[in-house]
Coordinates of C-alpha atoms in Angstrom, one line a residue:
Chain A
M1 CA 14.5 130.0 104.5
T2 CA 15.5 127.7 107.3
L3 CA 15.6 124.1 108.3
E4 CA 15.8 122.9 111.9
V5 CA 17.6 119.8 113.0
I6 CA 15.2 118.0 115.3
E7 CA 17.2 114.7 115.5
P8 CA 20.8 115.1 114.4
G9 CA 21.7 111.4 114.3
L10 CA 25.2 110.3 115.1
L11 CA 27.4 112.1 112.7
T12 CA 25.8 114.8 110.7
L13 CA 28.2 117.3 109.1
V14 CA 28.0 120.2 106.8
Q15 CA 30.0 119.3 103.7
A16 CA 30.8 120.8 100.3
A17 CA 33.8 120.9 98.0
P18 CA 37.0 119.4 99.6
Y19 CA 40.1 121.4 100.5
R20 CA 42.1 120.7 97.3
G21 CA 45.8 121.5 96.8
A22 CA 46.9 122.0 100.4
R23 CA 48.2 118.5 101.4
H24 CA 51.8 119.8 101.4
L25 CA 50.7 122.0 104.4
G26 CA 49.2 119.1 106.2
M27 CA 45.6 119.8 105.2
P28 CA 43.5 116.7 104.5
L29 CA 41.0 116.6 101.7
A30 CA 37.8 116.5 103.8
G31 CA 34.5 117.4 102.0
A32 CA 31.8 114.9 101.2
A33 CA 32.8 111.3 101.9
D34 CA 30.6 110.2 98.9
P35 CA 30.8 113.1 96.5
L36 CA 28.7 111.2 93.9
A37 CA 25.8 110.9 96.3
M38 CA 26.1 114.6 97.3
A39 CA 26.2 115.7 93.6
L40 CA 23.0 113.7 92.9
A41 CA 21.2 115.1 96.0
N42 CA 22.2 118.6 94.9
W43 CA 21.0 117.9 91.3
L44 CA 17.5 117.2 92.7
T45 CA 17.3 120.8 94.0
G46 CA 19.0 122.4 91.0
N47 CA 22.2 123.0 92.9
A48 CA 25.8 122.7 91.6
A49 CA 27.5 119.4 92.4
E50 CA 29.5 120.7 95.3
A51 CA 26.9 123.1 96.8
T52 CA 26.9 122.9 100.6
A53 CA 24.8 120.1 102.0
L54 CA 24.3 118.0 105.1
E55 CA 26.0 114.6 105.3
T56 CA 24.4 112.1 107.6
A57 CA 25.6 108.7 108.6
Y58 CA 24.2 105.6 110.3
A59 CA 21.3 106.8 112.4
P60 CA 17.9 108.3 111.6
V61 CA 17.8 112.1 111.1
V62 CA 14.7 114.3 111.6
L63 CA 14.4 117.8 110.2
K64 CA 11.7 120.4 110.3
A65 CA 11.0 123.1 107.6
H66 CA 10.5 126.6 108.9
S67 CA 9.5 127.8 105.4
D68 CA 8.5 126.4 102.0
I69 CA 11.7 124.8 100.8
A70 CA 12.9 122.3 98.1
V71 CA 15.2 119.5 99.3
G72 CA 17.0 116.6 97.7
I73 CA 17.9 113.6 99.9
Y74 CA 20.1 111.0 98.4
G75 CA 22.7 108.4 99.0
A76 CA 22.2 105.3 101.3
A77 CA 18.5 106.1 102.0
I78 CA 16.1 104.7 99.4
E79 CA 13.0 106.3 100.9
V80 CA 12.3 109.3 103.1
E81 CA 9.3 110.1 105.3
I82 CA 7.5 113.4 105.1
N83 CA 4.9 113.8 107.8
I84 CA 4.9 110.0 108.1
A85 CA 4.2 109.3 104.4
A86 CA 7.0 107.5 102.6
F87 CA 8.4 108.8 99.3
S88 CA 11.1 107.6 97.0
A89 CA 14.4 109.4 97.7
A90 CA 15.2 109.8 94.0
Q91 CA 13.0 112.9 93.5
T92 CA 12.8 116.5 94.6
H93 CA 10.7 117.0 97.8
F94 CA 8.8 120.3 98.3
L95 CA 8.4 120.9 102.0
R96 CA 5.8 123.2 103.4
R97 CA 6.4 125.3 106.5
G98 CA 6.0 123.0 109.5
D99 CA 6.7 119.7 107.5
I100 CA 8.7 117.1 109.3
V101 CA 11.2 115.0 107.2
R102 CA 12.7 111.7 108.6
I103 CA 15.6 110.0 106.9
P104 CA 15.4 106.4 108.1
P105 CA 18.6 104.5 109.1
P106 CA 20.3 103.0 106.0
V107 CA 19.7 99.4 105.1
G108 CA 22.7 99.4 102.8
G109 CA 25.5 101.9 102.5
C110 CA 26.2 104.4 105.2
R111 CA 25.8 108.1 104.2
T112 CA 22.9 110.1 102.9
Y113 CA 23.1 113.8 101.7
I114 CA 20.5 116.4 102.4
A115 CA 20.7 119.1 99.8
V116 CA 18.7 122.3 100.1
Q117 CA 17.8 124.5 97.2
G118 CA 20.3 127.3 97.1
G119 CA 22.7 125.4 99.4
I120 CA 23.3 125.7 103.1
S121 CA 24.9 128.9 104.3
P122 CA 28.1 128.5 106.4
H123 CA 27.4 129.0 110.1
G124 CA 29.6 131.0 112.5
V125 CA 32.7 133.0 111.8
L126 CA 34.3 130.4 109.5
K127 CA 34.4 131.1 105.8
A128 CA 35.1 127.5 104.8
T129 CA 32.1 125.3 104.2
S130 CA 33.4 121.7 104.5
T131 CA 33.7 120.4 108.0
Y132 CA 37.0 119.0 109.2
T133 CA 36.3 118.3 112.9
P134 CA 39.9 117.5 114.1
A135 CA 40.8 121.2 113.4
R136 CA 37.3 122.5 114.1
L137 CA 37.3 123.9 110.6
G138 CA 34.3 124.8 108.4
G139 CA 30.7 123.9 108.4
Y140 CA 28.7 124.3 111.6
D141 CA 31.3 125.8 113.9
G142 CA 33.7 123.1 112.8
T143 CA 31.7 120.4 114.6
I144 CA 29.0 117.8 114.3
V145 CA 25.6 119.5 113.7
P146 CA 23.8 119.5 117.1
K147 CA 20.2 118.9 118.0
G148 CA 18.3 122.1 117.5
A149 CA 20.7 123.6 114.9
V150 CA 18.9 126.0 112.5
L151 CA 20.4 125.9 109.0
E152 CA 20.0 129.0 106.8
T153 CA 19.6 128.7 103.0
S154 CA 19.8 131.3 100.3
A155 CA 17.1 130.0 97.9
Q156 CA 14.8 132.6 96.3
Q157 CA 12.1 130.6 94.5
L158 CA 11.2 126.9 94.5
A159 CA 13.1 124.5 92.2
E160 CA 11.5 122.5 89.5
Q161 CA 10.4 118.9 90.3
R162 CA 13.1 116.4 89.3
S163 CA 13.5 112.7 89.4
L164 CA 16.8 110.9 88.9
P165 CA 16.9 109.0 85.6
A166 CA 17.2 105.3 85.9
G167 CA 20.9 105.1 85.0
Y168 CA 21.7 107.5 87.9
Q169 CA 20.0 105.7 90.8
L170 CA 22.3 104.5 93.5
C171 CA 21.6 101.2 95.3
Y172 CA 24.2 100.7 98.0
G173 CA 24.1 97.3 99.8
R174 CA 26.4 95.8 102.4
D175 CA 28.7 94.1 99.9
F176 CA 31.1 96.3 98.0
R177 CA 33.6 95.7 95.2
L178 CA 36.5 98.1 95.3
R179 CA 39.0 98.1 92.5
I180 CA 42.6 98.7 93.4
A181 CA 45.8 99.7 91.5
P182 CA 49.4 99.2 92.6
A183 CA 51.0 101.4 95.3
P184 CA 54.7 101.9 96.1
E185 CA 55.1 98.9 98.4
S186 CA 52.6 96.6 96.6
A187 CA 55.4 94.2 95.7
W188 CA 56.1 93.6 99.4
L189 CA 52.8 91.8 99.8
D190 CA 51.5 88.5 98.4
M191 CA 48.6 90.3 96.8
D192 CA 46.5 87.1 96.6
G193 CA 46.0 87.4 100.3
L194 CA 44.2 90.7 99.9
L195 CA 42.3 89.6 96.8
D196 CA 41.2 86.1 97.7
E197 CA 38.8 86.8 100.6
D198 CA 36.2 89.4 101.5
R199 CA 37.4 91.9 104.1
V200 CA 35.0 93.1 106.7
I201 CA 34.9 96.7 107.9
G202 CA 35.9 96.7 111.6
R203 CA 34.6 98.9 114.4
R204 CA 37.4 101.3 113.9
A205 CA 35.7 103.1 111.0
D206 CA 35.4 106.8 110.5
R207 CA 36.1 109.5 108.0
I208 CA 39.8 109.2 108.7
G209 CA 40.0 105.5 107.7
L210 CA 38.6 102.0 108.1
E211 CA 40.1 98.8 109.3
L212 CA 39.8 95.9 106.9
E213 CA 39.4 92.9 109.1
G214 CA 40.0 89.3 108.0
T215 CA 42.9 86.9 108.0
P216 CA 46.0 88.9 109.0
L217 CA 48.3 89.4 106.0
K218 CA 52.0 88.9 105.9
L219 CA 54.6 90.9 104.1
L220 CA 57.1 89.1 101.9
H221 CA 59.5 91.9 102.5
N222 CA 59.7 94.7 105.0
E223 CA 62.0 97.6 105.7
H224 CA 61.9 101.1 107.2
I225 CA 60.0 103.7 105.2
D226 CA 60.6 107.4 105.4
S227 CA 57.3 109.2 105.9
G228 CA 55.8 110.2 102.6
A229 CA 52.5 111.2 101.1
V230 CA 49.3 109.2 101.6
F231 CA 45.8 110.0 100.1
P232 CA 42.2 109.0 100.5
G233 CA 42.1 105.5 99.0
T234 CA 45.6 104.5 100.1
I235 CA 45.6 101.1 101.8
Q236 CA 48.2 101.0 104.5
F237 CA 49.8 98.0 106.1
P238 CA 50.3 98.6 109.9
P239 CA 52.3 96.1 112.0
S240 CA 49.0 94.3 113.1
G241 CA 48.7 92.9 109.5
I242 CA 45.1 94.2 109.3
P243 CA 45.1 96.6 106.4
F244 CA 43.8 100.1 106.9
L245 CA 41.9 102.0 104.2
L246 CA 42.3 105.8 104.3
G247 CA 39.2 108.0 104.0
P248 CA 38.6 111.7 103.1
D249 CA 39.8 113.1 106.5
A250 CA 43.0 111.0 106.4
Q251 CA 46.3 112.7 107.4
T252 CA 48.6 113.7 104.5
T253 CA 51.7 111.7 105.3
G254 CA 52.4 108.3 106.8
G255 CA 55.2 105.8 107.4
Y256 CA 53.4 102.4 106.9
P257 CA 53.9 100.4 103.7
R258 CA 51.3 101.4 101.1
I259 CA 50.2 98.1 99.6
A260 CA 47.4 99.2 97.2
H261 CA 45.3 102.2 96.2
V262 CA 41.6 102.3 95.5
I263 CA 41.1 103.6 92.0
R264 CA 39.7 107.1 91.6
A265 CA 36.4 105.9 90.1
D266 CA 35.7 103.9 93.3
R267 CA 37.0 106.2 96.0
H268 CA 33.6 107.8 96.6
L269 CA 32.4 104.3 97.7
I270 CA 34.6 104.6 100.8
G271 CA 32.0 107.0 102.2
Q272 CA 29.4 104.2 102.1
L273 CA 31.3 101.6 104.1
R274 CA 30.3 101.0 107.7
P275 CA 31.3 98.4 110.3
G276 CA 30.2 95.0 109.1
A277 CA 30.1 95.8 105.4
R278 CA 32.0 93.3 103.2
V279 CA 34.6 94.4 100.7
R280 CA 36.0 92.4 97.9
F281 CA 39.1 93.9 96.2
Q282 CA 39.7 93.5 92.5
R283 CA 43.0 94.5 90.9
V284 CA 42.9 96.6 87.7
E285 CA 45.7 98.1 85.6
P286 CA 46.3 101.8 85.9
A287 CA 45.3 102.4 82.3
E288 CA 42.0 100.6 82.9
A289 CA 41.5 102.6 86.1
Q290 CA 41.9 105.8 84.2
R291 CA 39.4 104.7 81.6
L292 CA 36.8 103.8 84.4
Y293 CA 37.4 107.2 86.0
R294 CA 36.9 109.1 82.7
S295 CA 33.7 107.2 81.8
K296 CA 32.1 107.7 85.3
I297 CA 32.9 111.5 85.2
A298 CA 31.5 111.7 81.7
L299 CA 28.3 110.0 82.7
I300 CA 27.7 112.1 85.8
R301 CA 28.6 115.3 84.1
Q302 CA 25.7 114.8 81.7
L303 CA 23.6 115.7 84.7
Q304 CA 26.0 117.7 86.8
P305 CA 28.5 119.5 84.6
D306 CA 30.8 120.5 87.4
F307 CA 30.9 117.1 89.1
R308 CA 34.4 116.1 90.3
L309 CA 36.0 113.0 91.9
D310 CA 39.4 113.3 93.8
Chain B
M1 CA 68.5 112.4 88.7
S2 CA 65.7 110.2 87.3
G3 CA 62.1 109.6 88.3
P4 CA 59.3 109.0 88.8
E5 CA 60.1 105.6 90.1
K6 CA 56.7 104.5 91.4
F7 CA 53.0 104.8 90.7
I8 CA 50.3 105.0 93.3
G9 CA 46.9 104.1 91.9
E10 CA 46.4 105.6 88.4
D11 CA 46.8 109.3 89.2
I12 CA 49.9 109.6 91.5
L13 CA 53.6 109.6 90.8
V14 CA 56.5 109.3 93.3
A15 CA 60.2 110.0 93.0
R16 CA 62.9 109.5 95.6
C17 CA 65.5 112.1 96.6
T18 CA 67.4 112.2 99.8
D19 CA 68.4 115.9 99.6
S20 CA 65.6 117.7 101.5
K21 CA 66.5 121.2 100.4
L22 CA 66.5 120.0 96.7
L23 CA 63.1 118.4 97.3
T24 CA 61.7 121.6 98.6
A25 CA 62.9 123.5 95.6
K26 CA 61.6 120.8 93.2
A27 CA 58.2 120.8 95.0
E28 CA 57.9 124.5 94.6
Y29 CA 58.8 124.3 90.9
F30 CA 56.2 121.5 90.4
R31 CA 53.5 123.6 92.3
Q32 CA 54.1 126.7 90.2
S33 CA 53.5 124.7 86.9
G34 CA 49.9 124.4 87.9
L35 CA 49.8 120.9 86.3
W36 CA 49.4 118.9 89.5
E37 CA 46.5 118.6 91.9
E38 CA 48.8 118.0 94.9
V39 CA 52.6 118.2 95.3
V40 CA 53.7 116.7 98.6
Q41 CA 57.2 116.6 100.0
G42 CA 58.0 113.6 102.1
I43 CA 61.2 113.0 104.1
A44 CA 62.9 111.5 101.1
D45 CA 60.5 111.7 98.2
L46 CA 58.2 113.9 96.2
T47 CA 54.7 112.8 95.4
V48 CA 52.4 114.4 92.9
K49 CA 48.7 113.7 92.1
Y50 CA 47.1 114.6 88.8
D51 CA 43.7 114.5 87.1
P52 CA 43.6 111.8 84.4
L53 CA 41.0 114.1 82.7
N54 CA 43.8 116.5 81.9
M55 CA 46.7 114.1 81.3
S56 CA 47.1 110.5 80.2
D57 CA 49.5 108.4 82.3
A58 CA 52.1 108.7 79.5
E59 CA 51.8 112.5 79.4
A60 CA 51.9 112.8 83.2
E61 CA 55.1 110.7 83.3
A62 CA 56.6 112.8 80.6
Q63 CA 55.7 116.1 82.3
F64 CA 57.1 114.7 85.6
H65 CA 60.4 113.8 84.0
H66 CA 60.6 117.1 82.3
A67 CA 60.1 119.0 85.6
W68 CA 62.3 116.7 87.6
D69 CA 65.2 117.0 85.2
V70 CA 65.2 120.8 85.1
P71 CA 68.3 122.0 86.9
T72 CA 67.0 123.4 90.2
F73 CA 68.7 126.2 92.1
V74 CA 68.7 125.6 95.8
G75 CA 69.1 129.0 97.4
A76 CA 68.2 130.1 100.9
P77 CA 64.6 128.8 100.8
S78 CA 62.0 131.5 101.4
G79 CA 64.8 133.9 102.2
E80 CA 64.3 135.2 105.7
V81 CA 64.6 133.3 108.9
M82 CA 61.3 133.4 110.8
V83 CA 61.6 134.0 114.5
L84 CA 58.9 132.3 116.6
E85 CA 58.4 133.5 120.2
A86 CA 58.1 130.5 122.5
S87 CA 57.8 129.7 126.1
F88 CA 60.2 127.2 127.6
G89 CA 58.8 127.3 131.1
E90 CA 58.1 124.2 133.1
Q91 CA 54.4 124.5 132.4
D92 CA 54.8 124.3 128.6
A93 CA 57.8 121.9 128.7
P94 CA 56.9 118.7 130.5
D95 CA 60.0 116.9 129.2
R96 CA 62.4 119.8 129.8
D97 CA 64.5 118.0 132.5
V98 CA 65.1 114.9 130.5
V99 CA 66.0 116.8 127.3
A100 CA 68.2 119.3 129.1
D101 CA 70.0 116.4 130.8
R102 CA 70.6 114.6 127.4
I103 CA 71.8 117.9 125.8
G104 CA 74.1 118.6 128.8
V105 CA 72.7 121.8 130.0
N106 CA 70.7 122.6 133.1
A107 CA 66.9 122.9 132.9
D108 CA 66.9 126.7 132.9
G109 CA 69.7 126.8 130.3
L110 CA 67.7 124.8 127.7
A111 CA 65.9 127.9 126.4
A112 CA 69.2 129.7 125.8
W113 CA 70.6 126.6 124.1
I114 CA 67.6 126.3 121.8
A115 CA 67.7 130.0 120.9
Q116 CA 71.2 129.4 119.4
R117 CA 69.9 126.6 117.1
G118 CA 68.7 127.2 113.5
Y119 CA 66.0 125.0 112.0
R120 CA 64.5 124.3 108.6
I121 CA 61.0 122.9 107.9
S122 CA 61.7 119.6 106.1
M123 CA 58.1 118.5 105.7
M124 CA 54.6 119.2 106.8
G125 CA 51.9 116.6 107.5
F126 CA 50.1 114.7 110.3
Q127 CA 47.8 117.7 111.1
P128 CA 47.0 120.9 109.2
G129 CA 50.0 123.2 109.8
F130 CA 52.1 120.6 111.7
A131 CA 55.8 121.1 110.8
Y132 CA 58.7 118.7 110.9
L133 CA 61.9 120.6 111.6
E134 CA 65.5 119.7 110.9
D135 CA 68.4 121.3 112.9
N136 CA 70.8 123.1 110.5
E137 CA 73.6 121.1 112.1
P138 CA 71.9 117.9 113.1
D139 CA 75.1 115.9 113.8
Q140 CA 76.0 118.2 116.7
V141 CA 72.9 117.3 118.7
P142 CA 72.4 114.1 120.7
T143 CA 69.4 112.0 119.6
L144 CA 66.4 111.4 121.8
A145 CA 63.7 108.7 121.5
R146 CA 60.0 109.2 121.3
L147 CA 58.0 108.8 124.6
D148 CA 57.3 105.1 125.4
T149 CA 53.6 106.0 125.8
P150 CA 52.3 108.9 123.6
R151 CA 50.4 111.6 125.5
Q152 CA 46.7 111.8 125.0
R153 CA 46.8 115.5 124.7
V154 CA 49.6 117.8 123.5
A155 CA 48.8 121.5 123.4
A156 CA 48.7 123.3 120.1
G157 CA 52.1 125.1 119.5
S158 CA 54.1 122.5 121.5
I159 CA 57.6 122.0 120.4
G160 CA 58.6 118.3 120.1
F161 CA 62.3 117.5 120.3
L162 CA 64.2 114.4 119.2
G163 CA 67.6 116.1 118.9
G164 CA 68.6 116.9 115.3
R165 CA 64.9 116.7 114.4
A166 CA 62.1 118.6 116.0
C167 CA 58.4 119.4 115.3
I168 CA 55.7 121.9 116.2
Y169 CA 52.2 120.6 116.9
A170 CA 49.6 122.7 115.1
L171 CA 46.5 121.4 117.0
D172 CA 45.7 120.0 120.4
G173 CA 45.8 116.3 120.1
P174 CA 47.8 113.1 120.9
G175 CA 51.5 113.1 120.4
G176 CA 54.6 111.1 121.2
W177 CA 57.5 113.5 120.9
P178 CA 59.2 114.8 124.1
I179 CA 57.9 118.4 124.6
I180 CA 60.4 121.2 125.4
G181 CA 58.3 124.4 124.9
R182 CA 55.4 126.1 123.2
V183 CA 55.1 128.6 120.4
H184 CA 52.7 131.4 121.1
E185 CA 51.5 132.1 117.6
P186 CA 48.9 129.7 116.2
L187 CA 50.3 127.6 113.3
F188 CA 46.8 126.9 111.9
R189 CA 44.5 129.9 111.9
R190 CA 41.1 128.6 111.1
D191 CA 39.4 132.0 110.6
H192 CA 42.3 133.5 108.6
A193 CA 42.4 134.0 104.8
E194 CA 45.9 132.4 105.0
P195 CA 45.4 129.7 107.6
F196 CA 48.9 128.3 107.5
L197 CA 51.6 130.2 109.3
L198 CA 54.4 128.0 108.0
K199 CA 55.4 126.2 104.8
P200 CA 58.0 123.6 103.8
G201 CA 61.5 125.0 103.4
Q202 CA 60.9 127.9 105.9
M203 CA 64.0 128.6 108.1
L204 CA 63.2 129.1 111.8
R205 CA 64.6 130.2 115.1
F206 CA 63.0 130.2 118.5
L207 CA 63.0 133.3 120.7
P208 CA 62.4 132.5 124.4
T209 CA 60.0 134.8 126.1

């Protein structure tokens, strides 16, 4: 069964589970920028949470089914168009051979996932599935999926019809609240400066990281830092005074002060931030952050038992 | 030795230690326990990430203390010295003349000089497979500065050189270290079951070809 990419949009990537446990070798996490949205898209087709799917960002994407196929399209998009008719995104779509699916540009959020029953098979010689473009690793020859790409799937028979229960429906807007916990150099910053105003995502925004524009912040204290580990969710403080939030493709080590860290329950939201989105940071204690993480995992695992957040 | 000193978020612990060889040995010990999602050696610290589904913050801290306080044998890390064949010709070494001048050899003599040096991988990061090297006798070597303007493109395998510290670029990309040669073997093998040629703690020499 195959799906053809008629219009690839700006940044469509094959993504699946991240590359866990290799940061000491310089390997970034990669994988879905919003693993929650991908897990729900996969659920709609009966797939495991981290089955290989397409991640799209910003622009409209158009696909054509070359066989009867069940797809789940979820994330920033609220509706999808199949042969011009609009359908809610929160349900399984059964495409017939020749059907055209259009995912409109997102009103809120940034990324939508296209899951295909059985998962998308890796393309090319690479065994890895998640795309990390700087190393041309994984996915579709390690690059952005091009116009005309034909994606193979391994589904045998059509999935059952599913609709996401009310408690599991995402609704991403343009205003985000990200909860943060302390990082090693948090004490160097007057944290009120970060917490008191909305930050706006700047034009420098990709899977590696996002600029948090607003009033430049000042450090109360500064000294040389030896390069050490950074992670998706680390908020760095470069000399410009404009904080930089690291995303899933972020490098593994860095030498800028680490002023805060987005909590694990909220890190998947980084994948839904795009230029112009507003972010309000809210500080929580580490124990509370752990509780929030555990309750989010427990909720999603009622639907997707193998769901993970990193 | 104590630690961890610092938390990052709710699932990361950091402890400082300025002995790089000890850090490598500690990192390996932490990795073998299987308790931690990531174990990353920095220049002067060790960072671990854990899953709060498996450990509370108190348990994680206790486990960290336990592993950190275990006496660690620092032997010859990973045993053998890996020999990397490299070209030091002009084409692969745009900063050869500047570096040779600083070292006090002529441009053609730089390869022979490098071949006499021994290195240890003190840390990996920046790119998949990118290695930070430390000269076994760093105090014997004059220090160089990074380039004023980083290059837009440094070829994969390029050897960057700051004197007592060096690096090997794993991928094509931007870079600011003076370049003195290029390793032939890929450091990141994307189609390989073991994609990483190097690991922290590995001892290295360069063989000019």
